[in-house]
Amino acid sequence: MIEIKGVSKSFPQNYQEENLSILNHISLNIQDKEFVSLVGPSGCGKSTLLRILAGLLKPDEGEVLVDGKKVEKPERSRCMVFQDYALFPWMNVWNNIALGLKVEKADKKKIERKVAWAVEMVRLQGFEKSYPHQLSGGMKQRVAIARALVMHPDILLMDEPFGALDSFTRMKLQDELTELCKRKDFTTIFVTHDSDEAVYLSDKVVVFSGTPAQVKETISIDLPRPRNRTSSEFIELRNRIMRLGRESVQTAEN
């Protein structure tokens, strides 16, 4: 259970006396094993909230609780996947995935077993010795996901992980992420600008208003899986999220 209670965050602006408010008293509950997408205009604070959940940033006001415990610093139970992969170019796939376990000084046999499991989970068998420059964008993101999975997190935080990929690769990875979530028990919080992606993946979609962000609406996605992107129910939910997003952009511009 994740409880976000009245979280606010602002950042200093160059040559401005007042800080820029990004998050404005965000309150939200996320249940165990839920897949929740955060959707809203660019710059409205979705990624900032994700970093607060990861313990990488501290809120100015409010708090985040995980199973009743206040989030104050990064922990291995909460792993983050970034849009830009954040892979080390001098390390091959195997070593990029194993990095967190090596930092923890895990037993060599344990590292080998867990890395092999993660490689299989993201379907990268045969590419363990390849380097990032030898991989496609989709494969790089698989490595980044495997690096998080190998730590067996309780919470997987994903910041627009498919945003830089072409539409075909993106849809393939969406399907693979859906399968991963079925095979591994963790809560997923997923930042995206794509309303179609949000409906396809999520149990719940949280739509943010413009800056400073507030929760505009929370929408439950009660559609059977695998989801049909062309069904009337799917299209209706997607259009609803898009409409709310457009309203947020217009409000921010005014």
Tab-separated table of C-alpha atoms in Angstrom:
chain	number	residue	atom	x	y	z
A	1	MET	CA	0.000	0.000	0.000
A	2	ILE	CA	1.404	3.357	-1.085
A	3	GLU	CA	-0.052	6.470	0.541
A	4	ILE	CA	0.789	9.872	-0.941
A	5	LYS	CA	-0.389	12.473	1.552
A	6	GLY	CA	-0.542	16.171	0.670
A	7	VAL	CA	2.749	16.187	-1.247
A	8	SER	CA	3.942	19.564	-2.535
A	9	LYS	CA	7.216	20.399	-4.277
A	10	SER	CA	8.712	23.542	-5.772
A	11	PHE	CA	12.040	24.396	-7.406
A	12	PRO	CA	14.058	27.636	-7.631
A	13	GLN	CA	13.957	29.579	-10.906
A	14	ASN	CA	16.915	31.411	-12.402
A	15	TYR	CA	16.836	35.103	-11.506
A	16	GLN	CA	13.417	34.748	-9.852
A	17	GLU	CA	12.763	35.420	-6.185
A	18	GLU	CA	9.859	32.967	-5.931
A	19	ASN	CA	10.210	29.233	-6.430
A	20	LEU	CA	8.194	27.509	-9.150
A	21	SER	CA	5.506	25.266	-7.640
A	22	ILE	CA	5.392	21.873	-9.399
A	23	LEU	CA	3.224	19.677	-7.162
A	24	ASN	CA	0.355	21.104	-5.126
A	25	HIS	CA	-0.911	18.921	-2.272
A	26	ILE	CA	-1.047	15.633	-4.164
A	27	SER	CA	-2.899	12.876	-2.306
A	28	LEU	CA	-3.277	9.397	-3.735
A	29	ASN	CA	-3.533	5.779	-2.570
A	30	ILE	CA	-2.083	2.913	-4.628
A	31	GLN	CA	-2.926	-0.667	-3.740
A	32	ASP	CA	-0.512	-3.581	-3.623
A	33	LYS	CA	0.193	-5.063	-7.094
A	34	GLU	CA	-1.728	-2.309	-8.913
A	35	PHE	CA	-0.487	-0.904	-12.208
A	36	VAL	CA	-1.060	2.853	-12.044
A	37	SER	CA	-0.263	5.309	-14.842
A	38	LEU	CA	0.306	9.023	-14.253
A	39	VAL	CA	-0.848	11.155	-17.191
A	40	GLY	CA	-0.798	14.923	-17.658
A	41	PRO	CA	0.743	17.882	-19.521
A	42	SER	CA	4.520	18.157	-19.936
A	43	GLY	CA	6.178	19.717	-16.918
A	44	CYS	CA	3.244	19.115	-14.570
A	45	GLY	CA	5.306	17.132	-12.067
A	46	LYS	CA	4.703	13.468	-12.933
A	47	SER	CA	8.420	12.639	-12.992
A	48	THR	CA	8.985	14.750	-9.881
A	49	LEU	CA	6.406	12.688	-8.005
A	50	LEU	CA	8.055	9.497	-9.242
A	51	ARG	CA	11.411	10.671	-7.863
A	52	ILE	CA	9.813	11.494	-4.533
A	53	LEU	CA	8.369	7.967	-4.454
A	54	ALA	CA	11.837	6.595	-5.209
A	55	GLY	CA	13.340	8.613	-2.361
A	56	LEU	CA	15.519	10.620	-4.769
A	57	LEU	CA	13.756	13.886	-3.869
A	58	LYS	CA	12.166	15.094	-0.656
A	59	PRO	CA	8.787	16.856	-0.710
A	60	ASP	CA	8.500	20.383	0.658
A	61	GLU	CA	5.255	19.389	2.333
A	62	GLY	CA	3.459	16.121	2.923
A	63	GLU	CA	4.815	12.592	2.956
A	64	VAL	CA	4.833	9.254	1.166
A	65	LEU	CA	4.229	6.051	3.114
A	66	VAL	CA	4.863	2.506	1.894
A	67	ASP	CA	3.140	-0.042	4.141
A	68	GLY	CA	3.021	2.656	6.800
A	69	LYS	CA	6.741	3.467	6.603
A	70	LYS	CA	7.771	6.961	5.528
A	71	VAL	CA	9.885	7.181	2.355
A	72	GLU	CA	13.023	9.153	3.203
A	73	LYS	CA	15.746	7.673	0.990
A	74	PRO	CA	16.215	5.241	-1.918
A	75	GLU	CA	15.779	1.557	-1.083
A	76	ARG	CA	16.203	-1.628	-3.120
A	77	SER	CA	12.493	-2.362	-2.688
A	78	ARG	CA	11.755	0.571	-5.033
A	79	CYS	CA	13.531	0.477	-8.412
A	80	MET	CA	13.326	3.069	-11.187
A	81	VAL	CA	13.484	2.685	-14.976
A	82	PHE	CA	14.292	5.834	-16.969
A	83	GLN	CA	13.416	6.865	-20.517
A	84	ASP	CA	17.076	7.261	-21.512
A	85	TYR	CA	17.993	3.716	-20.309
A	86	ALA	CA	20.897	4.973	-18.123
A	87	LEU	CA	23.117	2.050	-19.135
A	88	PHE	CA	26.889	2.093	-18.679
A	89	PRO	CA	28.418	1.976	-22.191
A	90	TRP	CA	31.609	0.211	-21.041
A	91	MET	CA	29.621	-2.661	-19.514
A	92	ASN	CA	28.019	-5.470	-21.464
A	93	VAL	CA	24.398	-6.525	-20.964
A	94	TRP	CA	25.236	-9.059	-18.252
A	95	ASN	CA	27.267	-6.592	-16.186
A	96	ASN	CA	24.718	-3.780	-16.579
A	97	ILE	CA	22.025	-6.076	-15.227
A	98	ALA	CA	24.240	-7.413	-12.430
A	99	LEU	CA	25.369	-3.975	-11.233
A	100	GLY	CA	22.977	-3.583	-8.288
A	101	LEU	CA	23.715	-7.069	-6.997
A	102	LYS	CA	27.456	-6.444	-7.252
A	103	VAL	CA	27.102	-3.186	-5.324
A	104	GLU	CA	25.361	-5.195	-2.606
A	105	LYS	CA	28.252	-7.679	-2.745
A	106	ALA	CA	25.914	-10.589	-3.371
A	107	ASP	CA	27.298	-14.103	-3.670
A	108	LYS	CA	28.660	-14.886	-7.152
A	109	LYS	CA	26.349	-17.862	-7.678
A	110	LYS	CA	23.368	-15.780	-6.561
A	111	ILE	CA	24.311	-13.064	-9.076
A	112	GLU	CA	24.623	-15.591	-11.895
A	113	ARG	CA	21.283	-17.176	-11.036
A	114	LYS	CA	19.385	-13.901	-10.736
A	115	VAL	CA	20.895	-12.330	-13.860
A	116	ALA	CA	20.060	-15.451	-15.870
A	117	TRP	CA	16.479	-15.250	-14.574
A	118	ALA	CA	16.184	-11.539	-15.455
A	119	VAL	CA	17.656	-12.076	-18.924
A	120	GLU	CA	15.050	-14.754	-19.572
A	121	MET	CA	12.252	-12.551	-18.226
A	122	VAL	CA	13.030	-9.793	-20.760
A	123	ARG	CA	13.942	-12.205	-23.575
A	124	LEU	CA	17.566	-11.180	-24.053
A	125	GLN	CA	19.094	-14.659	-24.166
A	126	GLY	CA	22.146	-14.656	-26.429
A	127	PHE	CA	22.863	-10.938	-25.945
A	128	GLU	CA	24.531	-11.147	-22.524
A	129	LYS	CA	27.962	-10.216	-23.953
A	130	SER	CA	26.691	-7.384	-26.176
A	131	TYR	CA	27.389	-3.734	-25.344
A	132	PRO	CA	24.770	-0.940	-25.350
A	133	HIS	CA	25.990	0.516	-28.668
A	134	GLN	CA	25.275	-2.849	-30.294
A	135	LEU	CA	21.622	-2.895	-29.173
A	136	SER	CA	18.431	-1.371	-30.537
A	137	GLY	CA	16.457	1.086	-28.425
A	138	GLY	CA	13.961	-1.598	-27.462
A	139	MET	CA	16.717	-3.969	-26.380
A	140	LYS	CA	18.392	-1.249	-24.316
A	141	GLN	CA	15.117	-0.670	-22.494
A	142	ARG	CA	14.827	-4.416	-21.852
A	143	VAL	CA	18.259	-4.277	-20.207
A	144	ALA	CA	17.141	-1.344	-18.050
A	145	ILE	CA	13.999	-3.229	-17.001
A	146	ALA	CA	16.027	-6.376	-16.254
A	147	ARG	CA	18.422	-4.338	-14.104
A	148	ALA	CA	15.449	-3.288	-12.001
A	149	LEU	CA	13.796	-6.719	-11.926
A	150	VAL	CA	16.959	-8.477	-10.774
A	151	MET	CA	16.642	-6.599	-7.468
A	152	HIS	CA	13.180	-8.157	-6.983
A	153	PRO	CA	11.548	-4.813	-6.112
A	154	ASP	CA	8.184	-4.439	-4.433
A	155	ILE	CA	7.598	-1.255	-6.437
A	156	LEU	CA	8.680	-0.626	-10.033
A	157	LEU	CA	8.791	3.074	-10.987
A	158	MET	CA	8.872	3.733	-14.746
A	159	ASP	CA	9.449	7.231	-16.139
A	160	GLU	CA	8.227	7.244	-19.769
A	161	PRO	CA	10.268	4.097	-20.483
A	162	PHE	CA	8.929	3.685	-24.023
A	163	GLY	CA	8.713	7.356	-24.956
A	164	ALA	CA	11.723	7.382	-27.302
A	165	LEU	CA	10.788	4.198	-29.189
A	166	ASP	CA	9.015	3.753	-32.510
A	167	SER	CA	5.342	2.752	-32.333
A	168	PHE	CA	5.901	-0.909	-33.293
A	169	THR	CA	8.639	-1.465	-30.701
A	170	ARG	CA	6.606	0.438	-28.157
A	171	MET	CA	3.552	-1.802	-28.581
A	172	LYS	CA	5.721	-4.932	-28.410
A	173	LEU	CA	7.274	-3.788	-25.124
A	174	GLN	CA	3.843	-2.880	-23.774
A	175	ASP	CA	2.778	-6.487	-24.363
A	176	GLU	CA	5.970	-7.777	-22.754
A	177	LEU	CA	5.527	-5.506	-19.730
A	178	THR	CA	1.966	-6.782	-19.331
A	179	GLU	CA	3.300	-10.357	-19.290
A	180	LEU	CA	6.049	-9.416	-16.804
A	181	CYS	CA	3.503	-7.929	-14.439
A	182	LYS	CA	1.522	-11.180	-14.585
A	183	ARG	CA	4.600	-13.317	-13.873
A	184	LYS	CA	6.190	-11.173	-11.152
A	185	ASP	CA	4.443	-9.665	-8.132
A	186	PHE	CA	5.146	-5.951	-7.849
A	187	THR	CA	3.340	-2.627	-7.882
A	188	THR	CA	4.009	-0.518	-10.985
A	189	ILE	CA	3.775	3.265	-11.256
A	190	PHE	CA	4.184	4.349	-14.857
A	191	VAL	CA	4.580	7.888	-16.223
A	192	THR	CA	3.376	8.406	-19.800
A	193	HIS	CA	2.042	11.091	-22.150
A	194	ASP	CA	0.261	8.458	-24.232
A	195	SER	CA	-3.400	7.941	-23.256
A	196	ASP	CA	-3.616	4.803	-25.420
A	197	GLU	CA	-0.631	3.310	-23.575
A	198	ALA	CA	-2.135	4.236	-20.214
A	199	VAL	CA	-5.429	2.470	-20.963
A	200	TYR	CA	-3.678	-0.567	-22.440
A	201	LEU	CA	-1.408	-1.159	-19.442
A	202	SER	CA	-3.136	0.154	-16.353
A	203	ASP	CA	-5.517	-0.865	-13.625
A	204	LYS	CA	-5.908	2.818	-12.803
A	205	VAL	CA	-5.009	6.084	-14.570
A	206	VAL	CA	-4.367	9.277	-12.602
A	207	VAL	CA	-4.785	12.433	-14.707
A	208	PHE	CA	-2.881	15.471	-13.475
A	209	SER	CA	-3.814	19.079	-14.066
A	210	GLY	CA	-1.279	21.618	-15.337
A	211	THR	CA	1.492	23.165	-13.238
A	212	PRO	CA	1.321	23.187	-10.275
A	213	ALA	CA	-0.072	19.685	-10.575
A	214	GLN	CA	-3.128	18.477	-8.750
A	215	VAL	CA	-5.022	15.244	-9.239
A	216	LYS	CA	-7.723	16.121	-11.773
A	217	GLU	CA	-9.334	12.688	-11.938
A	218	THR	CA	-8.603	9.036	-11.184
A	219	ILE	CA	-10.032	6.535	-13.672
A	220	SER	CA	-10.344	2.785	-13.095
A	221	ILE	CA	-9.665	0.660	-16.188
A	222	ASP	CA	-11.975	-2.320	-15.810
A	223	LEU	CA	-11.240	-4.001	-19.130
A	224	PRO	CA	-10.282	-7.669	-19.560
A	225	ARG	CA	-6.749	-8.526	-20.656
A	226	PRO	CA	-5.391	-8.819	-23.275
A	227	ARG	CA	-6.998	-5.502	-24.214
A	228	ASN	CA	-8.475	-4.687	-27.587
A	229	ARG	CA	-7.338	-1.223	-28.662
A	230	THR	CA	-10.181	-0.982	-31.196
A	231	SER	CA	-13.061	-1.850	-28.852
A	232	SER	CA	-15.615	0.871	-28.136
A	233	GLU	CA	-14.916	0.632	-24.389
A	234	PHE	CA	-11.175	1.109	-24.920
A	235	ILE	CA	-11.680	4.055	-27.265
A	236	GLU	CA	-14.146	5.692	-24.881
A	237	LEU	CA	-11.657	5.525	-21.977
A	238	ARG	CA	-8.797	6.754	-24.161
A	239	ASN	CA	-10.863	9.702	-25.408
A	240	ARG	CA	-11.918	10.558	-21.872
A	241	ILE	CA	-8.291	10.757	-20.748
A	242	MET	CA	-7.349	12.791	-23.823
A	243	ARG	CA	-10.210	15.219	-23.150
A	244	LEU	CA	-9.098	15.681	-19.535
A	245	GLY	CA	-5.515	16.199	-20.752
A	246	ARG	CA	-6.573	18.872	-23.240
A	247	GLU	CA	-8.543	20.650	-20.518
A	248	SER	CA	-5.454	20.648	-18.300
A	249	VAL	CA	-3.295	22.124	-21.073
A	250	GLN	CA	-5.862	24.842	-21.815
A	251	THR	CA	-6.147	25.718	-18.120
A	252	ALA	CA	-2.358	25.950	-17.826
A	253	GLU	CA	-2.101	28.215	-20.874
A	254	ASN	CA	-4.793	30.530	-19.523
